[in-house]
PDB file of C-alpha atoms in Angstrom:
ATOM      1  CA  UNK B   1       0.000   0.000   0.000  1.00  0.00           C
ATOM      2  CA  UNK B   2       1.417   3.346  -1.080  1.00  0.00           C
ATOM      3  CA  UNK B   3      -1.105   5.499   0.753  1.00  0.00           C
ATOM      4  CA  UNK B   4      -2.032   7.194  -2.531  1.00  0.00           C
ATOM      5  CA  UNK B   5      -5.678   6.885  -3.511  1.00  0.00           C
ATOM      6  CA  UNK B   6      -7.539   7.945  -6.648  1.00  0.00           C
ATOM      7  CA  UNK B   7     -11.186   8.350  -7.561  1.00  0.00           C
ATOM      8  CA  UNK B   8     -13.132   7.296  -9.433  1.00  0.00           C
ATOM      9  CA  UNK B   9     -11.640   3.973 -10.520  1.00  0.00           C
ATOM     10  CA  UNK B  10     -13.444   4.003 -13.859  1.00  0.00           C
ATOM     11  CA  UNK B  11     -15.182   6.710 -15.835  1.00  0.00           C
ATOM     12  CA  UNK B  12     -16.987   6.912 -19.166  1.00  0.00           C
ATOM     13  CA  UNK B  13     -17.464  10.266 -20.903  1.00  0.00           C
ATOM     14  CA  UNK B  14     -18.397  11.448 -24.353  1.00  0.00           C
ATOM     15  CA  UNK B  15     -16.334  13.618 -26.646  1.00  0.00           C
ATOM     16  CA  UNK B  16     -16.483  17.303 -25.782  1.00  0.00           C
ATOM     17  CA  UNK B  17     -17.342  16.781 -22.118  1.00  0.00           C
ATOM     18  CA  UNK B  18     -15.221  17.807 -19.160  1.00  0.00           C
ATOM     19  CA  UNK B  19     -13.860  15.482 -16.467  1.00  0.00           C
ATOM     20  CA  UNK B  20     -12.291  15.863 -13.021  1.00  0.00           C
ATOM     21  CA  UNK B  21     -10.104  13.144 -11.550  1.00  0.00           C
ATOM     22  CA  UNK B  22      -9.058  13.162  -7.896  1.00  0.00           C
ATOM     23  CA  UNK B  23      -6.012  12.021  -5.991  1.00  0.00           C
ATOM     24  CA  UNK B  24      -5.212  11.886  -2.303  1.00  0.00           C
ATOM     25  CA  UNK B  25      -1.521  11.795  -1.428  1.00  0.00           C
ATOM     26  CA  UNK B  26       0.256  10.519   1.627  1.00  0.00           C
ATOM     27  CA  UNK B  27       0.302  12.927   4.526  1.00  0.00           C
ATOM     28  CA  UNK B  28       3.424  15.059   4.302  1.00  0.00           C
ATOM     29  CA  UNK B  29       3.861  14.557   0.557  1.00  0.00           C
ATOM     30  CA  UNK B  30       3.806  18.062  -0.887  1.00  0.00           C
ATOM     31  CA  UNK B  31       4.632  17.087  -4.454  1.00  0.00           C
ATOM     32  CA  UNK B  32       2.115  15.396  -6.713  1.00  0.00           C
ATOM     33  CA  UNK B  33       2.536  14.448 -10.354  1.00  0.00           C
ATOM     34  CA  UNK B  34       0.016  13.256 -12.916  1.00  0.00           C
ATOM     35  CA  UNK B  35       0.694  10.815 -15.737  1.00  0.00           C
ATOM     36  CA  UNK B  36      -1.347   9.577 -18.700  1.00  0.00           C
ATOM     37  CA  UNK B  37      -0.887   5.976 -19.778  1.00  0.00           C
ATOM     38  CA  UNK B  38      -2.417   4.946 -23.095  1.00  0.00           C
ATOM     39  CA  UNK B  39      -3.089   1.269 -23.648  1.00  0.00           C
ATOM     40  CA  UNK B  40       0.107  -0.695 -24.225  1.00  0.00           C
ATOM     41  CA  UNK B  41       2.410   2.274 -23.575  1.00  0.00           C
ATOM     42  CA  UNK B  42       4.449   3.679 -20.753  1.00  0.00           C
ATOM     43  CA  UNK B  43       3.104   6.556 -18.643  1.00  0.00           C
ATOM     44  CA  UNK B  44       3.601  10.086 -19.986  1.00  0.00           C
ATOM     45  CA  UNK B  45       4.187  13.011 -17.633  1.00  0.00           C
ATOM     46  CA  UNK B  46       1.374  15.591 -17.648  1.00  0.00           C
ATOM     47  CA  UNK B  47       2.376  18.029 -14.897  1.00  0.00           C
ATOM     48  CA  UNK B  48       3.624  18.342 -11.351  1.00  0.00           C
ATOM     49  CA  UNK B  49       2.468  20.457  -8.412  1.00  0.00           C
ATOM     50  CA  UNK B  50       4.439  21.485  -5.360  1.00  0.00           C
ATOM     51  CA  UNK B  51       2.740  23.267  -2.474  1.00  0.00           C
ATOM     52  CA  UNK B  52      -0.244  24.172  -4.684  1.00  0.00           C
ATOM     53  CA  UNK B  53       1.812  25.632  -7.541  1.00  0.00           C
ATOM     54  CA  UNK B  54       2.473  23.983 -10.901  1.00  0.00           C
ATOM     55  CA  UNK B  55       6.233  23.522 -11.246  1.00  0.00           C
ATOM     56  CA  UNK B  56       6.652  21.358 -14.308  1.00  0.00           C
ATOM     57  CA  UNK B  57       4.587  20.389 -17.329  1.00  0.00           C
ATOM     58  CA  UNK B  58       4.886  17.819 -20.068  1.00  0.00           C
ATOM     59  CA  UNK B  59       3.770  18.058 -23.669  1.00  0.00           C
ATOM     60  CA  UNK B  60       0.048  18.354 -22.989  1.00  0.00           C
ATOM     61  CA  UNK B  61      -2.325  21.113 -24.159  1.00  0.00           C
ATOM     62  CA  UNK B  62      -3.797  23.725 -21.797  1.00  0.00           C
ATOM     63  CA  UNK B  63      -7.114  21.866 -21.644  1.00  0.00           C
ATOM     64  CA  UNK B  64      -5.307  19.624 -19.163  1.00  0.00           C
ATOM     65  CA  UNK B  65      -5.174  21.548 -15.901  1.00  0.00           C
ATOM     66  CA  UNK B  66      -4.730  20.765 -12.252  1.00  0.00           C
ATOM     67  CA  UNK B  67      -5.198  21.893  -8.701  1.00  0.00           C
ATOM     68  CA  UNK B  68      -3.489  20.919  -5.482  1.00  0.00           C
ATOM     69  CA  UNK B  69      -4.997  21.571  -2.062  1.00  0.00           C
ATOM     70  CA  UNK B  70      -3.419  22.006   1.380  1.00  0.00           C
ATOM     71  CA  UNK B  71      -4.934  18.731   2.607  1.00  0.00           C
ATOM     72  CA  UNK B  72      -2.699  16.644   0.258  1.00  0.00           C
ATOM     73  CA  UNK B  73      -5.467  16.155  -2.286  1.00  0.00           C
ATOM     74  CA  UNK B  74      -5.276  17.180  -5.919  1.00  0.00           C
ATOM     75  CA  UNK B  75      -7.321  17.226  -9.104  1.00  0.00           C
ATOM     76  CA  UNK B  76      -6.702  16.720 -12.785  1.00  0.00           C
ATOM     77  CA  UNK B  77      -9.203  18.472 -15.027  1.00  0.00           C
ATOM     78  CA  UNK B  78      -9.559  17.790 -18.717  1.00  0.00           C
ATOM     79  CA  UNK B  79     -11.805  19.993 -20.861  1.00  0.00           C
ATOM     80  CA  UNK B  80     -13.201  19.305 -24.326  1.00  0.00           C
ATOM     81  CA  UNK B  81     -12.474  15.608 -24.134  1.00  0.00           C
ATOM     82  CA  UNK B  82     -11.169  13.878 -27.239  1.00  0.00           C
ATOM     83  CA  UNK B  83     -11.212  10.184 -28.109  1.00  0.00           C
ATOM     84  CA  UNK B  84      -7.417  10.034 -27.645  1.00  0.00           C
ATOM     85  CA  UNK B  85      -7.825  11.091 -24.018  1.00  0.00           C
ATOM     86  CA  UNK B  86      -8.962   7.554 -23.273  1.00  0.00           C
ATOM     87  CA  UNK B  87      -6.263   6.209 -20.975  1.00  0.00           C
ATOM     88  CA  UNK B  88      -5.269   5.267 -17.458  1.00  0.00           C
ATOM     89  CA  UNK B  89      -4.507   8.384 -15.414  1.00  0.00           C
ATOM     90  CA  UNK B  90      -2.049   7.940 -12.586  1.00  0.00           C
ATOM     91  CA  UNK B  91      -1.094  10.288  -9.834  1.00  0.00           C
ATOM     92  CA  UNK B  92       2.118   9.982  -7.847  1.00  0.00           C
ATOM     93  CA  UNK B  93       3.299  11.707  -4.711  1.00  0.00           C
ATOM     94  CA  UNK B  94       6.603  12.097  -2.984  1.00  0.00           C
ATOM     95  CA  UNK B  95       8.018  13.633   0.152  1.00  0.00           C
ATOM     96  CA  UNK B  96      10.244  16.649   0.545  1.00  0.00           C
ATOM     97  CA  UNK B  97      13.356  15.144   2.032  1.00  0.00           C
ATOM     98  CA  UNK B  98      15.183  15.225  -1.283  1.00  0.00           C
ATOM     99  CA  UNK B  99      14.152  16.489  -4.679  1.00  0.00           C
ATOM    100  CA  UNK B 100      14.746  13.063  -6.176  1.00  0.00           C
ATOM    101  CA  UNK B 101      12.894  11.070  -3.616  1.00  0.00           C
ATOM    102  CA  UNK B 102      10.956   8.134  -5.017  1.00  0.00           C
ATOM    103  CA  UNK B 103       7.458   8.757  -6.350  1.00  0.00           C
ATOM    104  CA  UNK B 104       4.685   6.467  -5.175  1.00  0.00           C
ATOM    105  CA  UNK B 105       1.723   5.858  -7.448  1.00  0.00           C
ATOM    106  CA  UNK B 106      -1.976   5.456  -6.873  1.00  0.00           C
ATOM    107  CA  UNK B 107      -4.114   2.756  -8.528  1.00  0.00           C
ATOM    108  CA  UNK B 108      -5.196   5.051 -11.358  1.00  0.00           C
ATOM    109  CA  UNK B 109      -8.451   6.118 -12.992  1.00  0.00           C
ATOM    110  CA  UNK B 110      -9.415   4.456 -16.256  1.00  0.00           C
ATOM    111  CA  UNK B 111     -11.103   7.005 -18.518  1.00  0.00           C
ATOM    112  CA  UNK B 112     -12.983   5.988 -21.636  1.00  0.00           C
ATOM    113  CA  UNK B 113     -14.080   8.702 -24.052  1.00  0.00           C
ATOM    114  CA  UNK B 114     -16.785   7.693 -26.522  1.00  0.00           C
TER     115      UNK B 114
ATOM    116  CA  UNK G   1      16.025  15.153 -24.209  1.00  0.00           C
ATOM    117  CA  UNK G   2      15.734  12.025 -22.171  1.00  0.00           C
ATOM    118  CA  UNK G   3      14.734   8.659 -23.549  1.00  0.00           C
ATOM    119  CA  UNK G   4      14.269   5.156 -22.160  1.00  0.00           C
ATOM    120  CA  UNK G   5      14.148   2.097 -24.396  1.00  0.00           C
ATOM    121  CA  UNK G   6      12.952  -1.338 -23.387  1.00  0.00           C
ATOM    122  CA  UNK G   7      13.547  -3.459 -26.457  1.00  0.00           C
ATOM    123  CA  UNK G   8      11.779  -6.544 -25.120  1.00  0.00           C
ATOM    124  CA  UNK G   9       8.023  -6.177 -25.444  1.00  0.00           C
ATOM    125  CA  UNK G  10       7.120  -9.533 -23.929  1.00  0.00           C
ATOM    126  CA  UNK G  11       8.959 -12.348 -22.158  1.00  0.00           C
ATOM    127  CA  UNK G  12       7.428 -15.702 -21.324  1.00  0.00           C
ATOM    128  CA  UNK G  13       9.094 -18.082 -18.877  1.00  0.00           C
ATOM    129  CA  UNK G  14       8.256 -21.112 -16.820  1.00  0.00           C
ATOM    130  CA  UNK G  15       8.144 -20.750 -13.060  1.00  0.00           C
ATOM    131  CA  UNK G  16      11.542 -20.864 -11.331  1.00  0.00           C
ATOM    132  CA  UNK G  17      13.407 -19.634 -14.399  1.00  0.00           C
ATOM    133  CA  UNK G  18      15.359 -16.387 -14.151  1.00  0.00           C
ATOM    134  CA  UNK G  19      14.156 -13.361 -16.098  1.00  0.00           C
ATOM    135  CA  UNK G  20      16.363 -10.450 -17.166  1.00  0.00           C
ATOM    136  CA  UNK G  21      14.780  -7.234 -18.399  1.00  0.00           C
ATOM    137  CA  UNK G  22      16.837  -4.861 -20.501  1.00  0.00           C
ATOM    138  CA  UNK G  23      16.756  -1.072 -20.238  1.00  0.00           C
ATOM    139  CA  UNK G  24      18.816   1.442 -22.183  1.00  0.00           C
ATOM    140  CA  UNK G  25      18.577   5.152 -21.446  1.00  0.00           C
ATOM    141  CA  UNK G  26      19.692   8.423 -22.983  1.00  0.00           C
ATOM    142  CA  UNK G  27      20.390  11.601 -21.062  1.00  0.00           C
ATOM    143  CA  UNK G  28      22.786  14.534 -21.176  1.00  0.00           C
ATOM    144  CA  UNK G  29      22.638  14.996 -17.423  1.00  0.00           C
ATOM    145  CA  UNK G  30      25.559  13.952 -15.264  1.00  0.00           C
ATOM    146  CA  UNK G  31      23.272  13.378 -12.289  1.00  0.00           C
ATOM    147  CA  UNK G  32      20.173  11.308 -12.827  1.00  0.00           C
ATOM    148  CA  UNK G  33      18.123   8.559 -11.232  1.00  0.00           C
ATOM    149  CA  UNK G  34      16.911   5.252 -12.576  1.00  0.00           C
ATOM    150  CA  UNK G  35      13.928   3.250 -11.412  1.00  0.00           C
ATOM    151  CA  UNK G  36      12.134   0.006 -12.040  1.00  0.00           C
ATOM    152  CA  UNK G  37       8.383  -0.183 -11.482  1.00  0.00           C
ATOM    153  CA  UNK G  38       6.046  -3.166 -11.721  1.00  0.00           C
ATOM    154  CA  UNK G  39       2.481  -2.818 -13.009  1.00  0.00           C
ATOM    155  CA  UNK G  40       0.209  -5.779 -12.272  1.00  0.00           C
ATOM    156  CA  UNK G  41      -3.149  -6.104 -14.063  1.00  0.00           C
ATOM    157  CA  UNK G  42      -4.773  -3.920 -11.395  1.00  0.00           C
ATOM    158  CA  UNK G  43      -2.912  -0.958 -12.914  1.00  0.00           C
ATOM    159  CA  UNK G  44      -1.066   0.472  -9.928  1.00  0.00           C
ATOM    160  CA  UNK G  45       2.632   1.143 -10.503  1.00  0.00           C
ATOM    161  CA  UNK G  46       4.630  -0.513  -7.738  1.00  0.00           C
ATOM    162  CA  UNK G  47       8.092   0.869  -6.978  1.00  0.00           C
ATOM    163  CA  UNK G  48      10.799  -1.818  -7.006  1.00  0.00           C
ATOM    164  CA  UNK G  49      14.250  -0.257  -7.070  1.00  0.00           C
ATOM    165  CA  UNK G  50      16.037   3.049  -7.552  1.00  0.00           C
ATOM    166  CA  UNK G  51      19.621   3.808  -8.500  1.00  0.00           C
ATOM    167  CA  UNK G  52      21.589   7.079  -8.531  1.00  0.00           C
ATOM    168  CA  UNK G  53      23.913   7.842 -11.433  1.00  0.00           C
ATOM    169  CA  UNK G  54      26.868   8.336  -9.120  1.00  0.00           C
ATOM    170  CA  UNK G  55      26.573   4.889  -7.565  1.00  0.00           C
ATOM    171  CA  UNK G  56      27.211   2.008  -9.924  1.00  0.00           C
ATOM    172  CA  UNK G  57      27.279  -0.637  -7.243  1.00  0.00           C
ATOM    173  CA  UNK G  58      25.036  -3.504  -8.221  1.00  0.00           C
ATOM    174  CA  UNK G  59      22.957  -5.117  -5.541  1.00  0.00           C
ATOM    175  CA  UNK G  60      20.628  -7.930  -4.807  1.00  0.00           C
ATOM    176  CA  UNK G  61      17.395  -7.514  -2.887  1.00  0.00           C
ATOM    177  CA  UNK G  62      15.664 -10.800  -2.300  1.00  0.00           C
ATOM    178  CA  UNK G  63      14.888 -12.258  -5.716  1.00  0.00           C
ATOM    179  CA  UNK G  64      15.604  -8.947  -7.470  1.00  0.00           C
ATOM    180  CA  UNK G  65      18.992  -7.810  -8.705  1.00  0.00           C
ATOM    181  CA  UNK G  66      20.130  -5.101 -11.071  1.00  0.00           C
ATOM    182  CA  UNK G  67      23.098  -4.322 -13.255  1.00  0.00           C
ATOM    183  CA  UNK G  68      23.787  -0.619 -13.777  1.00  0.00           C
ATOM    184  CA  UNK G  69      26.500   0.242 -16.304  1.00  0.00           C
ATOM    185  CA  UNK G  70      27.027   3.904 -17.146  1.00  0.00           C
ATOM    186  CA  UNK G  71      29.488   3.032 -19.915  1.00  0.00           C
ATOM    187  CA  UNK G  72      26.715   1.397 -21.923  1.00  0.00           C
ATOM    188  CA  UNK G  73      23.813   3.445 -20.472  1.00  0.00           C
ATOM    189  CA  UNK G  74      22.091   0.291 -19.363  1.00  0.00           C
ATOM    190  CA  UNK G  75      20.109  -0.560 -16.250  1.00  0.00           C
ATOM    191  CA  UNK G  76      19.060  -4.189 -16.463  1.00  0.00           C
ATOM    192  CA  UNK G  77      16.850  -5.929 -13.941  1.00  0.00           C
ATOM    193  CA  UNK G  78      16.748  -9.622 -13.058  1.00  0.00           C
ATOM    194  CA  UNK G  79      14.142 -11.666 -11.259  1.00  0.00           C
ATOM    195  CA  UNK G  80      15.629 -14.875  -9.912  1.00  0.00           C
ATOM    196  CA  UNK G  81      13.535 -18.020  -9.583  1.00  0.00           C
ATOM    197  CA  UNK G  82      10.438 -16.385 -11.067  1.00  0.00           C
ATOM    198  CA  UNK G  83       6.997 -17.000  -9.623  1.00  0.00           C
ATOM    199  CA  UNK G  84       3.535 -16.722 -11.150  1.00  0.00           C
ATOM    200  CA  UNK G  85       2.925 -13.594  -9.050  1.00  0.00           C
ATOM    201  CA  UNK G  86       5.763 -11.898 -10.930  1.00  0.00           C
ATOM    202  CA  UNK G  87       3.571 -11.778 -14.029  1.00  0.00           C
ATOM    203  CA  UNK G  88       3.153  -8.084 -14.798  1.00  0.00           C
ATOM    204  CA  UNK G  89       4.413  -5.272 -17.000  1.00  0.00           C
ATOM    205  CA  UNK G  90       7.754  -3.873 -15.862  1.00  0.00           C
ATOM    206  CA  UNK G  91       8.786  -0.304 -16.582  1.00  0.00           C
ATOM    207  CA  UNK G  92      12.198   1.262 -16.475  1.00  0.00           C
ATOM    208  CA  UNK G  93      12.160   5.014 -15.765  1.00  0.00           C
ATOM    209  CA  UNK G  94      14.615   7.891 -15.693  1.00  0.00           C
ATOM    210  CA  UNK G  95      14.497  11.139 -13.697  1.00  0.00           C
ATOM    211  CA  UNK G  96      16.723  14.177 -14.008  1.00  0.00           C
ATOM    212  CA  UNK G  97      18.791  15.391 -11.118  1.00  0.00           C
ATOM    213  CA  UNK G  98      19.066  18.795  -9.548  1.00  0.00           C
ATOM    214  CA  UNK G  99      16.524  21.586  -9.723  1.00  0.00           C
ATOM    215  CA  UNK G 100      14.952  20.176 -12.883  1.00  0.00           C
ATOM    216  CA  UNK G 101      12.594  18.238 -10.722  1.00  0.00           C
ATOM    217  CA  UNK G 102      11.872  14.566 -10.872  1.00  0.00           C
ATOM    218  CA  UNK G 103       9.548  14.074 -13.796  1.00  0.00           C
ATOM    219  CA  UNK G 104       9.807  10.406 -14.743  1.00  0.00           C
ATOM    220  CA  UNK G 105      10.478   9.377 -18.328  1.00  0.00           C
ATOM    221  CA  UNK G 106       9.285   5.816 -18.833  1.00  0.00           C
ATOM    222  CA  UNK G 107      10.184   3.141 -21.316  1.00  0.00           C
ATOM    223  CA  UNK G 108       7.486   1.295 -23.203  1.00  0.00           C
ATOM    224  CA  UNK G 109       7.443  -1.581 -20.723  1.00  0.00           C
ATOM    225  CA  UNK G 110       8.135  -5.297 -20.897  1.00  0.00           C
ATOM    226  CA  UNK G 111       5.317  -7.734 -20.242  1.00  0.00           C
ATOM    227  CA  UNK G 112       6.478 -10.744 -18.229  1.00  0.00           C
ATOM    228  CA  UNK G 113       4.376 -13.883 -18.231  1.00  0.00           C
ATOM    229  CA  UNK G 114       5.390 -16.571 -15.762  1.00  0.00           C
ATOM    230  CA  UNK G 115       3.712 -19.890 -16.445  1.00  0.00           C
ATOM    231  CA  UNK G 116       3.263 -22.508 -13.731  1.00  0.00           C
TER     232      UNK G 116
END
């Protein structure tokens, strides 16, 4: 058990809709990252938040946005959903002891866009 | 730019055989970090091992061992005496050092199937 939880576990949306995915990190973990994993591929980095500020972003359009809250929870929001957004979305958290401390992942949210 | 390549897409073995997973990485950084994660069918990425670029000592942890060679930019992972529960997709990942943060760059994964 990593102590990282995500909700919902599965989600079905239609093209053009908006979706919010949630993650709860371990207590004391101030850094959270989000990854998108398409079927049969490795995870791709979306963005990272540290103490409620975005401090790193991958090659994803602005319709992917996030929020991090003081209670170690965070959200990934995706607007104007496209079919290619269908994927497993993973969040990962880490502590502050060292910038390269290991990231621990949640179980993911499987999103299907029809 | 960073890149991780896992050339083996799928490996099938019989229980108790050893399994070695290959990982080759590319980076211009002098300080970096390498990881192996396991992803069972449930989807959660499970951390297995981590190695720093400045420490090439190879170790064994239970049935897991790894071979890190900076000269060939390889970070191979071995499961000794495989078990059915080892069946999963294994990912090698690379993170930059320093203030660049620790975004993980993953390889494409290697699916391991351990048959009884």
